[in-house]
mmCIF file of C-alpha atoms in Angstrom:
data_model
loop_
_atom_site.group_PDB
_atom_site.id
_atom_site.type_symbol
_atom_site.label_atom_id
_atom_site.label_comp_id
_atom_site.label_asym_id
_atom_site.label_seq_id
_atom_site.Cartn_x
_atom_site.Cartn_y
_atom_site.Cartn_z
ATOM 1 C CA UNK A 1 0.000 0.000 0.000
ATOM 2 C CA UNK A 2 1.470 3.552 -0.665
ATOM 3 C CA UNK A 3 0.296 5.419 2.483
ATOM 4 C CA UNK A 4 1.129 8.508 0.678
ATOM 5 C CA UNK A 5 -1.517 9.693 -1.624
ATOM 6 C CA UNK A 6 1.090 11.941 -3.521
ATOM 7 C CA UNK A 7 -0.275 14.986 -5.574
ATOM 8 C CA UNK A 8 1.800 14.390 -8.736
ATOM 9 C CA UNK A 9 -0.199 12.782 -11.465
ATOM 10 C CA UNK A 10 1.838 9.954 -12.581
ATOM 11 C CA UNK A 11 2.117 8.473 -8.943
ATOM 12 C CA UNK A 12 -1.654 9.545 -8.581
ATOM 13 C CA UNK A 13 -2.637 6.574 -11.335
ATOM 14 C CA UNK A 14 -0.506 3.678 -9.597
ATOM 15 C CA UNK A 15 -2.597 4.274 -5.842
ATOM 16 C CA UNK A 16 -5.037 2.101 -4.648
ATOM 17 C CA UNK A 17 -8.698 3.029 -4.570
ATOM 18 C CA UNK A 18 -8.736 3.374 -0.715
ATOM 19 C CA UNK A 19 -5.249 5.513 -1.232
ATOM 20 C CA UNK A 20 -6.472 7.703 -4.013
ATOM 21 C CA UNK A 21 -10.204 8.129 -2.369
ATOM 22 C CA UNK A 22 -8.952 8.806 1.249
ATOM 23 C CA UNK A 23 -11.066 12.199 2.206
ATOM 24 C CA UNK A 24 -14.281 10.047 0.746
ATOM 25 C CA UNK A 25 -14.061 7.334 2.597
ATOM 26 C CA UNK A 26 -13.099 9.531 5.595
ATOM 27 C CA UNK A 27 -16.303 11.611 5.316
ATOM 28 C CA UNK A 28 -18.198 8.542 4.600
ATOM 29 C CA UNK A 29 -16.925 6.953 7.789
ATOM 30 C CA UNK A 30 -18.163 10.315 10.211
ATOM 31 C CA UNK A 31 -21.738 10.427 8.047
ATOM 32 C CA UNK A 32 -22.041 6.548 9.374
ATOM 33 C CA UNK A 33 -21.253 6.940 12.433
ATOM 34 C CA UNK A 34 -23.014 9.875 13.159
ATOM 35 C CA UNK A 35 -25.730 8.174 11.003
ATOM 36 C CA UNK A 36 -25.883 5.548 13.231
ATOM 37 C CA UNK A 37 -25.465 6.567 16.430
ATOM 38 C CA UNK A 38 -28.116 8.862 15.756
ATOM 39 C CA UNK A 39 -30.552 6.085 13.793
ATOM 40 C CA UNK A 40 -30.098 3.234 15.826
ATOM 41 C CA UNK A 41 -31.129 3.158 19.311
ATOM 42 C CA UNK A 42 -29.218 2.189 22.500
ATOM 43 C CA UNK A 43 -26.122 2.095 19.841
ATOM 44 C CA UNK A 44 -24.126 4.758 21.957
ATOM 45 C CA UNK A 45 -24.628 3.414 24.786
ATOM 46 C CA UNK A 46 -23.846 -0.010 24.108
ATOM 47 C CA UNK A 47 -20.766 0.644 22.587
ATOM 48 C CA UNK A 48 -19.735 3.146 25.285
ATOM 49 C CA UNK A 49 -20.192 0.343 27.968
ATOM 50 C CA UNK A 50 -17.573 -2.331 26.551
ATOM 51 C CA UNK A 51 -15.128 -0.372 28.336
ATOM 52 C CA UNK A 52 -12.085 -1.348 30.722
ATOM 53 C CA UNK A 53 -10.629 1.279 33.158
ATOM 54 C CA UNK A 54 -12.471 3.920 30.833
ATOM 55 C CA UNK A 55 -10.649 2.900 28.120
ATOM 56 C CA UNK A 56 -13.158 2.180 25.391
ATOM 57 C CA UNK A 57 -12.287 -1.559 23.814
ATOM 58 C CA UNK A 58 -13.643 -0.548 20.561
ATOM 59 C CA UNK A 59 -11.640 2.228 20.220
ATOM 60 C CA UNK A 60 -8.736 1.004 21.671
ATOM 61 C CA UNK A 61 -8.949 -2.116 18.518
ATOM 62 C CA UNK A 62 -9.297 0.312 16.183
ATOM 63 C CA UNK A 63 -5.905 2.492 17.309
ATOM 64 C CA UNK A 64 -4.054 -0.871 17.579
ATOM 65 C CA UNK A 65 -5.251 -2.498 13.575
ATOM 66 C CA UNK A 66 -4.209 1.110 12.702
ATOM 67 C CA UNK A 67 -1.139 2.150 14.423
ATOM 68 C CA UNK A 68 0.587 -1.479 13.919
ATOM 69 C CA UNK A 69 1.306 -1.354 10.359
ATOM 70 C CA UNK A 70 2.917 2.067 10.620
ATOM 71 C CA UNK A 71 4.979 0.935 13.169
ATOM 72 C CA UNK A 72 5.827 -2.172 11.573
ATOM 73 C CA UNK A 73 7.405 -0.282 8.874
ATOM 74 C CA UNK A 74 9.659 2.158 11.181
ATOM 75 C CA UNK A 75 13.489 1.267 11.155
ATOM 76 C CA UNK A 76 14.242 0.593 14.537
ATOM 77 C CA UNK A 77 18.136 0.783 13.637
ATOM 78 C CA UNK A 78 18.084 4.314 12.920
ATOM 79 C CA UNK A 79 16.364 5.830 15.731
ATOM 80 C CA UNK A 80 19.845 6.607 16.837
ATOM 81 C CA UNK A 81 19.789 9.403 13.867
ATOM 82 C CA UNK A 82 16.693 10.979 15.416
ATOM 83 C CA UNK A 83 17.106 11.200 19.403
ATOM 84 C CA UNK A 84 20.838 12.928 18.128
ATOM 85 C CA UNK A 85 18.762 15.514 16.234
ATOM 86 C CA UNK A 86 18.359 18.269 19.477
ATOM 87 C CA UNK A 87 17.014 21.265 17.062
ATOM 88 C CA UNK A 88 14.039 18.187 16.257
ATOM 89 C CA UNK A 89 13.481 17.034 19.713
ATOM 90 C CA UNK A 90 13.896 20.792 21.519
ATOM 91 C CA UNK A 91 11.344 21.984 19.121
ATOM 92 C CA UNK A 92 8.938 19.171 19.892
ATOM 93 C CA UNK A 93 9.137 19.500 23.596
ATOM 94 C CA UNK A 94 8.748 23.236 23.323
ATOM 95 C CA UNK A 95 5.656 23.383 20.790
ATOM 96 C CA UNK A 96 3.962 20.439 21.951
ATOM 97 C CA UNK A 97 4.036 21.183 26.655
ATOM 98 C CA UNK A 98 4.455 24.753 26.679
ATOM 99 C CA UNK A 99 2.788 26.655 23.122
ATOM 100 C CA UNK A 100 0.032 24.082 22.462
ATOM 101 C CA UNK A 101 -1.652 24.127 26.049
ATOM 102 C CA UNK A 102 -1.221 28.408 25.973
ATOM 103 C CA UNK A 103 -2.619 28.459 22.690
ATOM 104 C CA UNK A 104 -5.783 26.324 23.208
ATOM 105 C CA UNK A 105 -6.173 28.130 26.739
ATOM 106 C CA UNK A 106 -6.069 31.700 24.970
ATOM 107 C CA UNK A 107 -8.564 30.417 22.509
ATOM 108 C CA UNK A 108 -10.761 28.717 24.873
ATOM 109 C CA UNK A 109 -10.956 31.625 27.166
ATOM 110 C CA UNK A 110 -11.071 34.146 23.857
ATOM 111 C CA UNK A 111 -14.048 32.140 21.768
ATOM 112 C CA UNK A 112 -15.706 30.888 24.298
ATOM 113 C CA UNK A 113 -16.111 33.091 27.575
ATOM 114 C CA UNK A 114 -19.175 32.448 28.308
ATOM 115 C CA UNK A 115 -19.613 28.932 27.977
ATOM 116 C CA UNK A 116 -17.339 27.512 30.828
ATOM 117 C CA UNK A 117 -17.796 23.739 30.179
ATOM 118 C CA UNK A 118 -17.083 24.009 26.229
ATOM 119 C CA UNK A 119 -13.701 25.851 27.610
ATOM 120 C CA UNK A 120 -12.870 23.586 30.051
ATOM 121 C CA UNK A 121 -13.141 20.637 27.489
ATOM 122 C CA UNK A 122 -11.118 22.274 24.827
ATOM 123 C CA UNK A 123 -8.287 23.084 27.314
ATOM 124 C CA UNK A 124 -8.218 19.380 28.413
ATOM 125 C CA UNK A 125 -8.078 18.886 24.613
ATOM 126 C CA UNK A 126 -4.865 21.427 24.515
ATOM 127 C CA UNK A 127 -3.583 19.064 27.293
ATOM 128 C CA UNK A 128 -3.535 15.679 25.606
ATOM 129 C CA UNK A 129 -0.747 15.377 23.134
ATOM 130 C CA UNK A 130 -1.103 13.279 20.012
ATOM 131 C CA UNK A 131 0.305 9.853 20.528
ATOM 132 C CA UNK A 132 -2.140 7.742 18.160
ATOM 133 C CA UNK A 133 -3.699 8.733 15.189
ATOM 134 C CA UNK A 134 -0.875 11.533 14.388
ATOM 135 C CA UNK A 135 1.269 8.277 13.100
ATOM 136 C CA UNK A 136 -1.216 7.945 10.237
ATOM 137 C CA UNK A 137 -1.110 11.610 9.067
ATOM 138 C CA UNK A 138 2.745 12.134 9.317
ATOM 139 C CA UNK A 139 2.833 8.669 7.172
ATOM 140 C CA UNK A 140 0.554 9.835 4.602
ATOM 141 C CA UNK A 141 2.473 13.051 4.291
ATOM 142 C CA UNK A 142 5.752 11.203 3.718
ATOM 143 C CA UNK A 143 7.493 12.388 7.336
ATOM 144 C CA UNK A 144 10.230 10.446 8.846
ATOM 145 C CA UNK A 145 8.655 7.380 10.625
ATOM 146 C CA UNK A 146 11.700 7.097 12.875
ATOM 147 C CA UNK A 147 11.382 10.894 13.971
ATOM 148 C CA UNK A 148 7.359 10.002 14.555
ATOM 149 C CA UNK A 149 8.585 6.841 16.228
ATOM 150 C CA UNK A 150 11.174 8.972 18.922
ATOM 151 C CA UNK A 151 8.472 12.021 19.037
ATOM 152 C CA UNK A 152 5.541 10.194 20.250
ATOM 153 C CA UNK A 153 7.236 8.066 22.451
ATOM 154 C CA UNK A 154 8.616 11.211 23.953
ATOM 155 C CA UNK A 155 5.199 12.614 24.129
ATOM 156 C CA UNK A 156 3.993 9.658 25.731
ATOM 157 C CA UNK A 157 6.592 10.041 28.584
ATOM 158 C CA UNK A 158 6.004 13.862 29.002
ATOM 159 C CA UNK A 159 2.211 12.740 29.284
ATOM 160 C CA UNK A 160 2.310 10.616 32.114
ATOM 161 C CA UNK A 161 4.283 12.517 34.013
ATOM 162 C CA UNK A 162 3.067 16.473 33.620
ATOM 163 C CA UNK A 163 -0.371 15.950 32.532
ATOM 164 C CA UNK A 164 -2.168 16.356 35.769
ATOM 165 C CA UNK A 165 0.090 19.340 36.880
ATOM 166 C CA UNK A 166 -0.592 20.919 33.376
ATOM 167 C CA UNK A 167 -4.578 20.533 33.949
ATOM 168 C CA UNK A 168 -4.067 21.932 37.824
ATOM 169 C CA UNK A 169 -2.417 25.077 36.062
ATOM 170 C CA UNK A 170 -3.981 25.477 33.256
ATOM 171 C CA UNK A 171 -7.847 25.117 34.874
ATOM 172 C CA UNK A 172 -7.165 26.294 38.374
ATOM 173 C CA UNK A 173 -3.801 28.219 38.986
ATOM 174 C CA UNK A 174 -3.840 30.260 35.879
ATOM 175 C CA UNK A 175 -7.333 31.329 35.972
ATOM 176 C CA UNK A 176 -6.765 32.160 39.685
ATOM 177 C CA UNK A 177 -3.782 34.587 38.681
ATOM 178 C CA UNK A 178 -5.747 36.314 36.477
ATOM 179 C CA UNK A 179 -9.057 36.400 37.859
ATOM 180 C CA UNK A 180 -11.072 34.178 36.216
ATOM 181 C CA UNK A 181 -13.427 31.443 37.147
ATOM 182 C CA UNK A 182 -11.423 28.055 38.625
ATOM 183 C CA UNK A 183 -12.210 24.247 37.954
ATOM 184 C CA UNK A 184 -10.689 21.558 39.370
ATOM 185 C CA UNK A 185 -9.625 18.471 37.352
ATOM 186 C CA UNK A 186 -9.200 15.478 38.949
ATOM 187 C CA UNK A 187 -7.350 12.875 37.172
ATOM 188 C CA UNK A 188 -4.260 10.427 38.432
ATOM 189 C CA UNK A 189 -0.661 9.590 36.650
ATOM 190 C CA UNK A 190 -2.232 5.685 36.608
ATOM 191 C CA UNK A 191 -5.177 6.052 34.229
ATOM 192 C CA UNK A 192 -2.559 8.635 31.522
ATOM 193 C CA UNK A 193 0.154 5.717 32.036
ATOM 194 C CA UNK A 194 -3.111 3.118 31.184
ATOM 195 C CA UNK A 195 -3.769 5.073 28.178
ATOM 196 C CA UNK A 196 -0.139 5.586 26.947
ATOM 197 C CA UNK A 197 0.409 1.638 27.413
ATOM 198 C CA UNK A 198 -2.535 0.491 25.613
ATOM 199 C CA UNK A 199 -2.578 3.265 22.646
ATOM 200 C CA UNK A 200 1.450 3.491 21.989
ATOM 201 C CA UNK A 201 2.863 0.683 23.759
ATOM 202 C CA UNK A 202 1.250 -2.550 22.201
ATOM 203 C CA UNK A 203 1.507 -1.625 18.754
ATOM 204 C CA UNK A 204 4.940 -0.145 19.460
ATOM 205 C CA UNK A 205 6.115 -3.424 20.630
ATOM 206 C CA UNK A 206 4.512 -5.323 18.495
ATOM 207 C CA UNK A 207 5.807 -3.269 15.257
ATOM 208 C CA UNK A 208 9.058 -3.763 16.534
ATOM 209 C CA UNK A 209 9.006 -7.504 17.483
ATOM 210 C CA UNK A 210 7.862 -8.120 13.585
ATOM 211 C CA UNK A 211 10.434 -6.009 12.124
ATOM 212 C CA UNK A 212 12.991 -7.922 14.335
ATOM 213 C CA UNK A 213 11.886 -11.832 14.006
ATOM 214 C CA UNK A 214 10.704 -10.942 10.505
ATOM 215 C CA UNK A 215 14.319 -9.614 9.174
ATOM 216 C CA UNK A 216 16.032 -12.456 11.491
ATOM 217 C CA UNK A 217 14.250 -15.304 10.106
ATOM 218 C CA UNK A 218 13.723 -14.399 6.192
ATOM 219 C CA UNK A 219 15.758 -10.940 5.877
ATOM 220 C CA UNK A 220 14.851 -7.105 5.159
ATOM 221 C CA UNK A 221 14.199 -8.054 1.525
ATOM 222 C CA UNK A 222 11.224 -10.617 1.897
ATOM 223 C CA UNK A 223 10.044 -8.657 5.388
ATOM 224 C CA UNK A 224 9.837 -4.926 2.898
ATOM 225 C CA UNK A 225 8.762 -6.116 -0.281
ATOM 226 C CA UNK A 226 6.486 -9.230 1.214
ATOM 227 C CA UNK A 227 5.279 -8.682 4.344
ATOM 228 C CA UNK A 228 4.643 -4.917 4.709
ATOM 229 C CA UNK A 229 2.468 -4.664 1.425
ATOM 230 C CA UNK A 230 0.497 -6.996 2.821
ATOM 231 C CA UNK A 231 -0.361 -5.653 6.213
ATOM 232 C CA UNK A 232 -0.457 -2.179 4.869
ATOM 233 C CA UNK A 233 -3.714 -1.250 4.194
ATOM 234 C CA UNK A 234 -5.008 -2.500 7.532
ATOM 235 C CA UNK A 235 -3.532 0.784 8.753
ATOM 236 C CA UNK A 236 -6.259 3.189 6.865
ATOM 237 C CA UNK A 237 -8.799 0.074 7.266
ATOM 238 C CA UNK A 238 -8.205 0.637 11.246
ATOM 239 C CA UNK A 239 -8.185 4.424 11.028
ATOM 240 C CA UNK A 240 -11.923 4.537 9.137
ATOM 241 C CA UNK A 241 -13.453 1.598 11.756
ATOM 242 C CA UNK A 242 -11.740 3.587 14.754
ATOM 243 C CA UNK A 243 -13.785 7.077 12.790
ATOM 244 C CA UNK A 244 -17.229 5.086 12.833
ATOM 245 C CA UNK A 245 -16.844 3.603 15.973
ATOM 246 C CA UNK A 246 -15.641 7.631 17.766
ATOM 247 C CA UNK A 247 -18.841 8.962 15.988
ATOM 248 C CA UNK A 248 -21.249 6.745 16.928
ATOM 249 C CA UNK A 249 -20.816 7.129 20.169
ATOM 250 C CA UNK A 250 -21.669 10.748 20.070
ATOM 251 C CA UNK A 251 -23.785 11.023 17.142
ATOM 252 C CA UNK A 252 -26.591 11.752 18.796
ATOM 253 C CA UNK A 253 -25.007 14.420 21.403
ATOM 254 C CA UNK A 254 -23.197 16.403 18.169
ATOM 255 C CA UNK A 255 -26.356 16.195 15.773
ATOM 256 C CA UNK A 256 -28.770 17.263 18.543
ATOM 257 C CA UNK A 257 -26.456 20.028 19.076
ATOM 258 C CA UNK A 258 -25.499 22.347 16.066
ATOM 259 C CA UNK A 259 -25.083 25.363 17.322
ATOM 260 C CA UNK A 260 -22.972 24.519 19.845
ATOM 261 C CA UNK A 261 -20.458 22.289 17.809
ATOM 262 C CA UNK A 262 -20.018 25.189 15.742
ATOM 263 C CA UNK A 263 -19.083 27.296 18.520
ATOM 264 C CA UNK A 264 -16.368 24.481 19.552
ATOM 265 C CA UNK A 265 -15.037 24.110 16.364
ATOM 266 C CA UNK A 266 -14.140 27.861 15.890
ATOM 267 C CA UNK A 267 -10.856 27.724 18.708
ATOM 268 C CA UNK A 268 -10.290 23.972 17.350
ATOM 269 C CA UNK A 269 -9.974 25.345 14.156
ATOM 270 C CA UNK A 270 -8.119 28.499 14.713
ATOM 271 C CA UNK A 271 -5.969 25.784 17.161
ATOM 272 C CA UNK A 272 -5.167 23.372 14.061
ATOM 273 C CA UNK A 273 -4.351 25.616 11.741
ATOM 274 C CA UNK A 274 -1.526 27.932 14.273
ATOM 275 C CA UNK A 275 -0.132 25.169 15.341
ATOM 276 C CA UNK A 276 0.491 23.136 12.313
ATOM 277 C CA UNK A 277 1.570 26.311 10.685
ATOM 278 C CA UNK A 278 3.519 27.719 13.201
ATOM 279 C CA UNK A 279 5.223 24.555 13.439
ATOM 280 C CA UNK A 280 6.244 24.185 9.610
ATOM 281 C CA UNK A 281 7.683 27.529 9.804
ATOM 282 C CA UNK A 282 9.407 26.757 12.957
ATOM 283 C CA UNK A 283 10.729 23.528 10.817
ATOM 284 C CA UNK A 284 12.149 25.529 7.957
ATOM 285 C CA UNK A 285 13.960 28.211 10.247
ATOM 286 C CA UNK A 286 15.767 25.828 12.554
ATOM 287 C CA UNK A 287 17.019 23.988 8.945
ATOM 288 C CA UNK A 288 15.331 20.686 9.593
ATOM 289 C CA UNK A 289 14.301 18.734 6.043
ATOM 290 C CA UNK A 290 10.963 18.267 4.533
ATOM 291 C CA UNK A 291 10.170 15.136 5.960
ATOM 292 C CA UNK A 292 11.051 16.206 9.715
ATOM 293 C CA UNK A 293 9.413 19.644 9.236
ATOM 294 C CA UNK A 294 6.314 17.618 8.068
ATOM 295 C CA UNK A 295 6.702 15.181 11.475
ATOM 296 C CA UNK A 296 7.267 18.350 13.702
ATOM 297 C CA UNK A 297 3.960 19.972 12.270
ATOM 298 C CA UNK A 298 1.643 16.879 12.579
ATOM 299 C CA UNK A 299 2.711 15.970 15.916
ATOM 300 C CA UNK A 300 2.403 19.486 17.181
ATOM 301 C CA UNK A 301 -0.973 20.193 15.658
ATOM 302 C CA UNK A 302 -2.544 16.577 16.364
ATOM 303 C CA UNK A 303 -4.017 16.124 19.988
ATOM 304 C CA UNK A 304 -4.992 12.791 21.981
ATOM 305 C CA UNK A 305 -8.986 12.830 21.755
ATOM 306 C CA UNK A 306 -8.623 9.285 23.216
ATOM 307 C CA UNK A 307 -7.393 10.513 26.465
ATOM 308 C CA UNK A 308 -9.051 13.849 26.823
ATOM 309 C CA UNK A 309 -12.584 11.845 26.299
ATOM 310 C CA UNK A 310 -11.785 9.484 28.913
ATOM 311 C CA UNK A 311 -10.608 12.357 31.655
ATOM 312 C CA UNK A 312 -13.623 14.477 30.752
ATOM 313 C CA UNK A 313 -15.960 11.769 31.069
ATOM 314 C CA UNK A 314 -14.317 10.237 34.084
ATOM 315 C CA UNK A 315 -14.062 14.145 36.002
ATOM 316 C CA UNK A 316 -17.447 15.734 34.536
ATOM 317 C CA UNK A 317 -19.555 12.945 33.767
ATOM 318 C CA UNK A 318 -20.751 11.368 29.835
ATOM 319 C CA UNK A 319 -23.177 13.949 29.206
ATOM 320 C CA UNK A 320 -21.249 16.988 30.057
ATOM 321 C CA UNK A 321 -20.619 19.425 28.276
ATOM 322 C CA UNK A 322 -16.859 18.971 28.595
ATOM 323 C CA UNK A 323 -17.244 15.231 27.380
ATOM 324 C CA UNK A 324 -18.966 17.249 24.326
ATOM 325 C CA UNK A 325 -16.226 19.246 23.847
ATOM 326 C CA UNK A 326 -13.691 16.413 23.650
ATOM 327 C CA UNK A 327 -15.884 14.492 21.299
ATOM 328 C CA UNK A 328 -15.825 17.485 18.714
ATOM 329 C CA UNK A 329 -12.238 17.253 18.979
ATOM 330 C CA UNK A 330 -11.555 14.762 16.640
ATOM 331 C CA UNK A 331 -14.695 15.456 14.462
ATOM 332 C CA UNK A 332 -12.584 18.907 13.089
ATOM 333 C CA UNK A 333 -9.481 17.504 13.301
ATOM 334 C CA UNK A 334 -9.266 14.420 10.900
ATOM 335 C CA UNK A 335 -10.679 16.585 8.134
ATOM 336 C CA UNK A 336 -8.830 19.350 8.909
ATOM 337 C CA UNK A 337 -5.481 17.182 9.236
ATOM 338 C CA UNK A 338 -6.418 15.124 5.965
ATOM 339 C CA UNK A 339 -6.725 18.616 4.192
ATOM 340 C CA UNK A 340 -3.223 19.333 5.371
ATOM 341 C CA UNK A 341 -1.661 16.319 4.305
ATOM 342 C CA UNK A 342 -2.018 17.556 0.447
ATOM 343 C CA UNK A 343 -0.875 21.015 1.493
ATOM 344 C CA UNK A 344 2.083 18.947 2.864
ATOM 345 C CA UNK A 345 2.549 16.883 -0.231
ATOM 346 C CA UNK A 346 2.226 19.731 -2.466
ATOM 347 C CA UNK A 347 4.815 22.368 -0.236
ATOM 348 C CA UNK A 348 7.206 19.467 -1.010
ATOM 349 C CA UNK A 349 7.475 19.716 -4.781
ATOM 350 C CA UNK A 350 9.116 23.293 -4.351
ATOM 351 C CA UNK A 351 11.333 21.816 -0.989
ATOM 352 C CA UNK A 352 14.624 22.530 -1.100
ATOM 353 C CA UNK A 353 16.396 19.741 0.060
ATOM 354 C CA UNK A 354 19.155 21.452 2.375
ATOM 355 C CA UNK A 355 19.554 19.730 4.886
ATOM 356 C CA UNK A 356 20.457 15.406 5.819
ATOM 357 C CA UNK A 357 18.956 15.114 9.255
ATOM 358 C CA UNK A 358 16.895 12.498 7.805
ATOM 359 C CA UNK A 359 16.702 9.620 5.410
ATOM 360 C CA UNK A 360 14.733 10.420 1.786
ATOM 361 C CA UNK A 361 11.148 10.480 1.591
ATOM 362 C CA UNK A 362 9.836 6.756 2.502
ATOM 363 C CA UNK A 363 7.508 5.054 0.016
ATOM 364 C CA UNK A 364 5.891 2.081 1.164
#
């Protein structure tokens, strides 16, 4: 499968139908799950309640099916090139735990002033780092798989251990300092660890336990031209279930609700687009190459809807309006991250390859 739906023409006419169709089947996945979480009755629910620890099992089987493949295809033996690359990882530590949560706390507080429990949901959202779902988008865009590999790991660590000081700041100190309205948020280092092992650690392992017995028993050649075409596509196959499955468990909350899923998208919006911006420029200035810039951007702008669901739900309850907020999360962001996948693929025609931090553009 070419994960990599390139804008030229003549690579165009040699990708698949899922490949080449991507945004359609995308759209078609949120119309049926909206569709049916809206249509059938007691479908919400039920899928809400096959849950362990808060961790949603449907979910959590549609992250693994699409996460695996990816990391399947990430050289392990190279990672050494990345974690040496301190302009990359700086970068990433500085965008991701100190300018996304101030930007989606400005926004919150600027859009939405006088709807506290939209607010509070978004900044939770601004809390939760991508560690999931920001693998897919960085491989479509061609990025460096080994840079995704070493960024969301790091990500994953950073989450563990600063997101509940983040959310005591950001929705209690803060506020306080500046006179605004205070909430508390009450969520422990055990259920973020839960949600890092089961959404990053499984496949992470499991990727790298294939690439490893795979090469060792039958070598790179059959294990690259064999066995990752063939477990390729499960990666976009897991990413549309995981889409279905997300909506339909809100379908009936965001369809019920217009008005006010308009007013949450505004900051998410304005939130995507600054960050992923801001963080391409950032990429260019500090000399990084196209396919790092493109990893720095997508795992600055992409946010972990997985965990900032659970921790609203689990703090304000399923029907809050903070559980709302976290559920429109992801219904602006895989559009909006799609879209800027082409705008990545088509900013690299004109690239100018300067610099060698990273290997050449990985086709799959």
């Amino acid at each position: 499968m070419s994960t990599a739906p390139d804008l030229e023409p003549p690579v165009a006419a040699r990708l698949s139908t899922l490949d080449r169709f991507l945004p359609v089947w995308i759209i078609a996945a949120m119309a049926v799950g909206l569709g049916a979480g809206r249509l059938v009755p007691g479908l919400g629910p039920a899928l809400d309640a096959v849950a362990i620890q808060g961790i949603s099992l449907p979910i959590a089987l549609g992250l693994l099916i699409m996460m695996y493949p990816v990391l399947a295809k990430v050289r392990y033996d190279r990672l050494d090139t990345v974690t040496g690359d301190r302009r990359l990882l700086v970068a990433s530590l500085v965008l991701n735990w100190v300018l996304g949560p101030a930007l989606m706390f400005a926004l919150a507080w600027l859009l939405l002033p006088d709807l506290p429990e939209y607010r509070t949901g978004l900044i939770i959202v601004g809390l939760a780092r991508c560690i999931a779902m920001v693998i897919i988008w960085n491989d479509l865009a061609c990025g460096d798989r080994e840079a995704a590999a070493v960024l969301v790991a790091l990500n994953s660590v950073f989450q563990v251990v600063t997101f509940a000081a983040l959310g005591w700041f950001y929705l209690d100190v803060l506020p306080g300092w500046l006179g605004l309205p205070q909430t508390a948020l009450d969520v422990s280092p055990w259920e973020i660890a839960v949600s890092v092992l089961v959404f990053l650690g499984i496949p992470l392992v499991a990727g790298y336990l294939s690439r490893r017995v795979g090469e060792h028993t039958l070598g790179r050649d059959w294990y690259e031209a064999r066995f990752l075409p063939r477990v390729g596509p499960l990666a976009l196959y897991g990413l549309l279930f995981t889409i279905v499955i997300l909506f339909a468990l809100q379908g009936d909350a965001i369809t019920s609700r217009p008005l006010d899923v308009a007013r949450i998208a505004l900051p998410l919006l304005a939130y995507f687009a600054i960050m992923w911006a801001g963080s391409y420029a950032l990429g260019r200035a500090i000399g990084l190459n196209y396919e790092r810039t493109t990893t720095l951007a997508f795992t600055a702008a992409g946010n972990n809807f997985e965990l900032a669901i659970a921790v609203a739900i689990a703090t304000f309850g399923v029907t809050s309006g903070q559980a709302l907020a976290g559920v429109v999360g992801p219904l602006i962001e895989v559009p909006v991250l799609v879209a800027l996948v082409y705008v990545s693929l088509a900013a690299r025609r004109g690239w100018t390859r300067t610099s060698t931090t990273a290997p050449l553009p990985q086709e799959s």
